[in-house]
PDB file of C-alpha atoms in Angstrom:
ATOM      1  CA  MET A   1     -50.348  39.121-198.287  1.00  0.00           C
ATOM      2  CA  LYS A   2     -47.593  37.807-200.301  1.00  0.00           C
ATOM      3  CA  ARG A   3     -47.111  34.878-197.783  1.00  0.00           C
ATOM      4  CA  LYS A   4     -50.514  33.918-198.240  1.00  0.00           C
ATOM      5  CA  THR A   5     -50.228  33.941-202.004  1.00  0.00           C
ATOM      6  CA  ILE A   6     -47.247  31.635-201.979  1.00  0.00           C
ATOM      7  CA  ASN A   7     -49.195  29.264-199.848  1.00  0.00           C
ATOM      8  CA  THR A   8     -52.343  29.427-201.921  1.00  0.00           C
ATOM      9  CA  LEU A   9     -49.849  28.423-205.009  1.00  0.00           C
ATOM     10  CA  ILE A  10     -48.453  25.565-202.952  1.00  0.00           C
ATOM     11  CA  ILE A  11     -51.751  24.246-202.241  1.00  0.00           C
ATOM     12  CA  LEU A  12     -52.772  24.506-206.015  1.00  0.00           C
ATOM     13  CA  ILE A  13     -49.630  23.067-207.260  1.00  0.00           C
ATOM     14  CA  THR A  14     -50.188  19.915-204.862  1.00  0.00           C
ATOM     15  CA  ILE A  15     -53.781  19.713-206.182  1.00  0.00           C
ATOM     16  CA  SER A  16     -52.736  19.950-209.951  1.00  0.00           C
ATOM     17  CA  PHE A  17     -50.256  16.983-209.232  1.00  0.00           C
ATOM     18  CA  ASN A  18     -53.308  14.893-207.760  1.00  0.00           C
ATOM     19  CA  LEU A  19     -55.071  15.514-211.091  1.00  0.00           C
ATOM     20  CA  ILE A  20     -52.420  14.983-213.597  1.00  0.00           C
ATOM     21  CA  GLY A  21     -51.159  11.641-211.911  1.00  0.00           C
ATOM     22  CA  GLN A  22     -48.415  10.625-210.052  1.00  0.00           C
ATOM     23  CA  HIS A  23     -45.967   7.591-209.290  1.00  0.00           C
ATOM     24  CA  ILE A  24     -46.598   4.971-206.875  1.00  0.00           C
ATOM     25  CA  GLY A  25     -43.855   3.315-205.084  1.00  0.00           C
ATOM     26  CA  VAL A  26     -43.041   1.260-201.801  1.00  0.00           C
ATOM     27  CA  TYR A  27     -40.420   1.142-199.161  1.00  0.00           C
ATOM     28  CA  ALA A  28     -39.945  -2.008-197.244  1.00  0.00           C
ATOM     29  CA  LYS A  29     -38.414  -2.632-193.581  1.00  0.00           C
ATOM     30  CA  LYS A  30     -37.117  -5.934-192.112  1.00  0.00           C
ATOM     31  CA  ASN A  31     -36.646  -5.873-188.267  1.00  0.00           C
ATOM     32  CA  GLY A  32     -37.006  -2.254-188.145  1.00  0.00           C
ATOM     33  CA  LYS A  33     -34.485  -1.543-191.091  1.00  0.00           C
ATOM     34  CA  LEU A  34     -34.946  -0.508-194.637  1.00  0.00           C
ATOM     35  CA  CYS A  35     -34.544  -3.160-197.076  1.00  0.00           C
ATOM     36  CA  PHE A  36     -33.262  -0.566-199.570  1.00  0.00           C
ATOM     37  CA  GLU A  37     -32.745   3.083-199.668  1.00  0.00           C
ATOM     38  CA  LYS A  38     -34.646   4.006-202.806  1.00  0.00           C
ATOM     39  CA  PRO A  39     -38.245   2.930-203.126  1.00  0.00           C
ATOM     40  CA  ILE A  40     -39.270   0.740-206.054  1.00  0.00           C
ATOM     41  CA  PHE A  41     -41.675   2.383-208.266  1.00  0.00           C
ATOM     42  CA  THR A  42     -44.504   1.619-210.812  1.00  0.00           C
ATOM     43  CA  GLU A  43     -43.922   2.897-214.526  1.00  0.00           C
ATOM     44  CA  GLU A  44     -47.031   4.689-215.332  1.00  0.00           C
ATOM     45  CA  ASP A  45     -48.176   8.248-214.277  1.00  0.00           C
ATOM     46  CA  THR A  46     -51.287   7.173-212.305  1.00  0.00           C
ATOM     47  CA  GLN A  47     -54.236   8.586-210.338  1.00  0.00           C
ATOM     48  CA  LEU A  48     -54.451   5.281-208.341  1.00  0.00           C
ATOM     49  CA  ASN A  49     -53.681   7.223-204.993  1.00  0.00           C
ATOM     50  CA  ASN A  50     -57.141   8.543-205.236  1.00  0.00           C
ATOM     51  CA  LYS A  51     -58.485   5.229-205.499  1.00  0.00           C
ATOM     52  CA  LEU A  52     -56.443   3.560-202.651  1.00  0.00           C
ATOM     53  CA  ARG A  53     -57.275   6.566-200.333  1.00  0.00           C
ATOM     54  CA  SER A  54     -61.142   5.801-200.965  1.00  0.00           C
ATOM     55  CA  ALA A  55     -61.180   2.316-201.020  1.00  0.00           C
ATOM     56  CA  LYS A  56     -63.929   1.433-198.824  1.00  0.00           C
ATOM     57  CA  ASN A  57     -65.991   4.079-201.122  1.00  0.00           C
ATOM     58  CA  GLU A  58     -64.729   2.536-204.296  1.00  0.00           C
ATOM     59  CA  LEU A  59     -66.474  -0.810-203.028  1.00  0.00           C
ATOM     60  CA  VAL A  60     -69.900   1.147-202.451  1.00  0.00           C
ATOM     61  CA  ILE A  61     -69.597   2.590-205.897  1.00  0.00           C
ATOM     62  CA  LEU A  62     -69.305  -0.989-207.533  1.00  0.00           C
ATOM     63  CA  GLN A  63     -72.150  -2.235-204.981  1.00  0.00           C
ATOM     64  CA  ASN A  64     -74.425   0.477-206.458  1.00  0.00           C
ATOM     65  CA  SER A  65     -73.608  -0.113-209.876  1.00  0.00           C
ATOM     66  CA  ILE A  66     -73.861  -4.019-209.948  1.00  0.00           C
ATOM     67  CA  SER A  67     -75.278  -7.053-208.337  1.00  0.00           C
ATOM     68  CA  ILE A  68     -72.744  -8.806-206.256  1.00  0.00           C
ATOM     69  CA  SER A  69     -72.886 -11.976-204.482  1.00  0.00           C
ATOM     70  CA  GLU A  70     -72.599 -12.014-200.638  1.00  0.00           C
ATOM     71  CA  GLU A  71     -69.495 -14.560-201.126  1.00  0.00           C
ATOM     72  CA  LYS A  72     -67.801 -12.132-203.686  1.00  0.00           C
ATOM     73  CA  LEU A  73     -68.795  -9.002-201.473  1.00  0.00           C
ATOM     74  CA  LYS A  74     -67.006 -10.611-198.409  1.00  0.00           C
ATOM     75  CA  GLY A  75     -63.698 -11.189-200.554  1.00  0.00           C
ATOM     76  CA  MET A  76     -63.818  -7.576-201.392  1.00  0.00           C
ATOM     77  CA  THR A  77     -64.610  -6.145-198.014  1.00  0.00           C
ATOM     78  CA  PHE A  78     -61.675  -4.344-196.375  1.00  0.00           C
ATOM     79  CA  THR A  79     -60.547  -4.333-192.604  1.00  0.00           C
ATOM     80  CA  GLU A  80     -59.605  -1.134-191.039  1.00  0.00           C
ATOM     81  CA  LEU A  81     -55.843  -2.173-191.208  1.00  0.00           C
ATOM     82  CA  GLU A  82     -56.213  -2.811-194.736  1.00  0.00           C
ATOM     83  CA  ILE A  83     -57.699   0.719-195.367  1.00  0.00           C
ATOM     84  CA  LEU A  84     -54.789   2.162-193.417  1.00  0.00           C
ATOM     85  CA  ALA A  85     -52.159   0.253-195.243  1.00  0.00           C
ATOM     86  CA  LEU A  86     -53.542   1.618-198.481  1.00  0.00           C
ATOM     87  CA  LYS A  87     -53.159   5.108-197.249  1.00  0.00           C
ATOM     88  CA  CYS A  88     -50.129   6.590-199.510  1.00  0.00           C
ATOM     89  CA  ASN A  89     -47.401   8.840-197.959  1.00  0.00           C
ATOM     90  CA  ASN A  90     -46.394  11.867-199.744  1.00  0.00           C
ATOM     91  CA  VAL A  91     -43.150  12.695-200.762  1.00  0.00           C
ATOM     92  CA  GLN A  92     -40.992  15.449-202.215  1.00  0.00           C
ATOM     93  CA  ASP A  93     -43.493  18.502-203.058  1.00  0.00           C
ATOM     94  CA  ASN A  94     -46.498  16.877-202.120  1.00  0.00           C
ATOM     95  CA  ALA A  95     -45.262  16.149-198.712  1.00  0.00           C
ATOM     96  CA  ASP A  96     -43.024  19.721-198.148  1.00  0.00           C
ATOM     97  CA  GLY A  97     -45.977  21.978-199.608  1.00  0.00           C
ATOM     98  CA  GLU A  98     -48.524  20.579-197.328  1.00  0.00           C
ATOM     99  CA  ILE A  99     -46.314  20.512-194.091  1.00  0.00           C
ATOM    100  CA  GLU A 100     -44.785  24.108-194.958  1.00  0.00           C
ATOM    101  CA  TYR A 101     -48.361  25.624-195.420  1.00  0.00           C
ATOM    102  CA  SER A 102     -49.557  23.882-192.295  1.00  0.00           C
ATOM    103  CA  VAL A 103     -46.807  25.512-189.988  1.00  0.00           C
ATOM    104  CA  SER A 104     -47.239  28.845-191.816  1.00  0.00           C
ATOM    105  CA  SER A 105     -50.850  28.950-191.632  1.00  0.00           C
ATOM    106  CA  GLY A 106     -51.317  27.389-188.276  1.00  0.00           C
ATOM    107  CA  ASN A 107     -53.995  25.187-189.995  1.00  0.00           C
ATOM    108  CA  PRO A 108     -53.523  21.423-188.654  1.00  0.00           C
ATOM    109  CA  LEU A 109     -52.581  18.726-191.159  1.00  0.00           C
ATOM    110  CA  PRO A 110     -55.597  16.311-192.176  1.00  0.00           C
ATOM    111  CA  GLU A 111     -56.275  13.422-190.017  1.00  0.00           C
ATOM    112  CA  ASP A 112     -55.281  11.211-192.925  1.00  0.00           C
ATOM    113  CA  PHE A 113     -52.241  12.936-193.976  1.00  0.00           C
ATOM    114  CA  TYR A 114     -49.112  10.877-194.146  1.00  0.00           C
ATOM    115  CA  ALA A 115     -45.474  11.589-195.284  1.00  0.00           C
ATOM    116  CA  ILE A 116     -42.110  10.245-195.787  1.00  0.00           C
ATOM    117  CA  GLY A 117     -39.023  12.516-195.940  1.00  0.00           C
ATOM    118  CA  VAL A 118     -36.778  11.840-199.005  1.00  0.00           C
ATOM    119  CA  LYS A 119     -33.361  13.296-200.198  1.00  0.00           C
ATOM    120  CA  CYS A 120     -30.860  12.756-202.852  1.00  0.00           C
ATOM    121  CA  ASN A 121     -27.296  11.514-202.502  1.00  0.00           C
ATOM    122  CA  GLU A 122     -24.562  11.132-204.991  1.00  0.00           C
ATOM    123  CA  MET A 123     -26.218   7.863-206.666  1.00  0.00           C
ATOM    124  CA  HIS A 124     -30.056   9.039-206.632  1.00  0.00           C
ATOM    125  CA  CYS A 125     -32.894  10.667-205.338  1.00  0.00           C
ATOM    126  CA  PHE A 126     -35.844   9.514-203.275  1.00  0.00           C
ATOM    127  CA  VAL A 127     -33.569   8.216-200.617  1.00  0.00           C
ATOM    128  CA  TYR A 128     -35.339   7.668-197.234  1.00  0.00           C
ATOM    129  CA  ASP A 129     -34.626  10.683-194.783  1.00  0.00           C
ATOM    130  CA  PRO A 130     -36.212  10.496-191.344  1.00  0.00           C
ATOM    131  CA  LYS A 131     -37.115  14.168-191.204  1.00  0.00           C
ATOM    132  CA  TYR A 132     -41.109  13.250-191.209  1.00  0.00           C
ATOM    133  CA  LEU A 133     -40.925  10.211-188.950  1.00  0.00           C
ATOM    134  CA  LYS A 134     -43.859  11.368-187.066  1.00  0.00           C
ATOM    135  CA  HIS A 135     -46.009  11.615-190.167  1.00  0.00           C
ATOM    136  CA  GLU A 136     -45.210   8.264-191.471  1.00  0.00           C
ATOM    137  CA  ASN A 137     -47.566   5.307-192.425  1.00  0.00           C
ATOM    138  CA  TRP A 138     -46.169   1.999-192.048  1.00  0.00           C
ATOM    139  CA  SER A 139     -48.295  -1.164-192.077  1.00  0.00           C
ATOM    140  CA  LYS A 140     -47.741  -4.927-191.774  1.00  0.00           C
ATOM    141  CA  TYR A 141     -46.854  -6.676-195.072  1.00  0.00           C
ATOM    142  CA  GLU A 142     -49.781  -8.935-195.011  1.00  0.00           C
ATOM    143  CA  ASN A 143     -52.398  -5.934-194.544  1.00  0.00           C
ATOM    144  CA  ALA A 144     -51.012  -3.879-197.633  1.00  0.00           C
ATOM    145  CA  GLU A 145     -51.037  -7.334-199.633  1.00  0.00           C
ATOM    146  CA  SER A 146     -54.391  -8.266-198.847  1.00  0.00           C
ATOM    147  CA  GLY A 147     -55.661  -5.098-199.025  1.00  0.00           C
ATOM    148  CA  ILE A 148     -54.314  -4.552-202.603  1.00  0.00           C
ATOM    149  CA  ILE A 149     -55.512  -7.859-203.646  1.00  0.00           C
ATOM    150  CA  LYS A 150     -59.142  -6.673-202.600  1.00  0.00           C
ATOM    151  CA  MET A 151     -58.522  -3.441-204.652  1.00  0.00           C
ATOM    152  CA  MET A 152     -57.524  -5.257-207.778  1.00  0.00           C
ATOM    153  CA  LYS A 153     -61.114  -7.563-207.208  1.00  0.00           C
ATOM    154  CA  ILE A 154     -63.032  -4.181-206.982  1.00  0.00           C
ATOM    155  CA  MET A 155     -61.300  -2.433-210.023  1.00  0.00           C
ATOM    156  CA  HIS A 156     -61.326  -5.844-212.095  1.00  0.00           C
ATOM    157  CA  GLU A 157     -65.294  -5.741-211.679  1.00  0.00           C
ATOM    158  CA  THR A 158     -65.475  -2.150-212.292  1.00  0.00           C
ATOM    159  CA  LEU A 159     -63.787  -2.481-215.503  1.00  0.00           C
ATOM    160  CA  LYS A 160     -66.053  -5.238-216.542  1.00  0.00           C
ATOM    161  CA  SER A 161     -69.326  -3.325-215.549  1.00  0.00           C
ATOM    162  CA  ASN A 162     -68.204  -0.023-217.639  1.00  0.00           C
ATOM    163  CA  ILE A 163     -69.111  -0.041-221.419  1.00  0.00           C
ATOM    164  CA  VAL A 164     -66.538   2.563-222.202  1.00  0.00           C
ATOM    165  CA  VAL A 165     -63.333   2.199-220.326  1.00  0.00           C
ATOM    166  CA  SER A 166     -61.131   5.295-219.952  1.00  0.00           C
ATOM    167  CA  ASP A 167     -57.274   5.416-220.491  1.00  0.00           C
ATOM    168  CA  TYR A 168     -56.814   6.431-216.811  1.00  0.00           C
ATOM    169  CA  MET A 169     -58.699   3.492-215.675  1.00  0.00           C
ATOM    170  CA  LEU A 170     -56.828   1.119-217.299  1.00  0.00           C
ATOM    171  CA  TYR A 171     -53.581   3.202-216.223  1.00  0.00           C
ATOM    172  CA  ASP A 172     -54.768   2.771-212.753  1.00  0.00           C
ATOM    173  CA  TYR A 173     -55.517  -1.073-213.015  1.00  0.00           C
ATOM    174  CA  GLU A 174     -52.121  -1.710-214.461  1.00  0.00           C
ATOM    175  CA  ASN A 175     -50.269   0.269-211.792  1.00  0.00           C
ATOM    176  CA  LEU A 176     -52.226  -1.753-209.281  1.00  0.00           C
ATOM    177  CA  ASN A 177     -51.261  -4.739-210.732  1.00  0.00           C
ATOM    178  CA  MET A 178     -47.457  -3.792-211.067  1.00  0.00           C
ATOM    179  CA  LEU A 179     -47.856  -2.714-207.352  1.00  0.00           C
ATOM    180  CA  TYR A 180     -48.930  -6.171-206.420  1.00  0.00           C
ATOM    181  CA  GLY A 181     -46.028  -7.552-208.091  1.00  0.00           C
ATOM    182  CA  ILE A 182     -43.436  -5.433-206.507  1.00  0.00           C
ATOM    183  CA  LEU A 183     -44.819  -6.505-203.255  1.00  0.00           C
ATOM    184  CA  ARG A 184     -44.581 -10.160-204.189  1.00  0.00           C
ATOM    185  CA  THR A 185     -40.983  -9.820-205.490  1.00  0.00           C
ATOM    186  CA  MET A 186     -40.093  -7.906-202.070  1.00  0.00           C
ATOM    187  CA  LYS A 187     -41.610 -10.924-200.040  1.00  0.00           C
ATOM    188  CA  GLU A 188     -39.495 -13.427-201.942  1.00  0.00           C
ATOM    189  CA  VAL A 189     -36.276 -11.407-201.828  1.00  0.00           C
ATOM    190  CA  TYR A 190     -36.600  -9.480-198.609  1.00  0.00           C
ATOM    191  CA  ASN A 191     -39.429 -10.990-196.513  1.00  0.00           C
ATOM    192  CA  PRO A 192     -40.239  -7.715-195.217  1.00  0.00           C
ATOM    193  CA  ASP A 193     -42.290  -6.982-192.120  1.00  0.00           C
ATOM    194  CA  GLU A 194     -43.547  -3.611-192.978  1.00  0.00           C
ATOM    195  CA  VAL A 195     -44.365  -1.641-196.041  1.00  0.00           C
ATOM    196  CA  ALA A 196     -45.137   1.672-196.656  1.00  0.00           C
ATOM    197  CA  ILE A 197     -46.760   2.996-200.148  1.00  0.00           C
ATOM    198  CA  ILE A 198     -45.675   6.591-201.479  1.00  0.00           C
ATOM    199  CA  ILE A 199     -47.029   8.756-204.206  1.00  0.00           C
ATOM    200  CA  ALA A 200     -44.318  10.810-205.676  1.00  0.00           C
ATOM    201  CA  PRO A 201     -44.819  13.619-208.226  1.00  0.00           C
TER     202      PRO A 201
END
């Protein structure tokens, strides 16, 4: 009974993190090797993870609220690889809690659960750790970049169509633009083959 209560608390804490906002970051690889050991993060607490995970649905919601030309719709329609690229990897409590609960309860992890292990060293935390290697979601740089560009278009149109815009909508849009800027800078400096988007509490 005590074990069950602890597992329930872990889930509730993870859900609470998702509701109050987290930080989006990016790892990058070139020729199979990490470009840097600590990910680069956006600055604001955000709920952007939820939008990235449901990218296709965000487009459907927009279609149902405004009239979109065929040409504009084509420029916002995701490929399956782009959708996968936008699925964030959980780290720290988000990853540890869900994996520990799955092991202790015997329940399988969600099909779209992704995680990257992290640890601390003498310099800083969020240093890459291969402990969750089988749960990692890496994508080609091009798929992540094009997916984010399409998401930016969707969120831009969504903001324009809303009479009242919440602070969180603005935070999410700002973070998405920062995420795109991070990717572009990585491209210029490291020219990575693969990237992994992460969500951290």
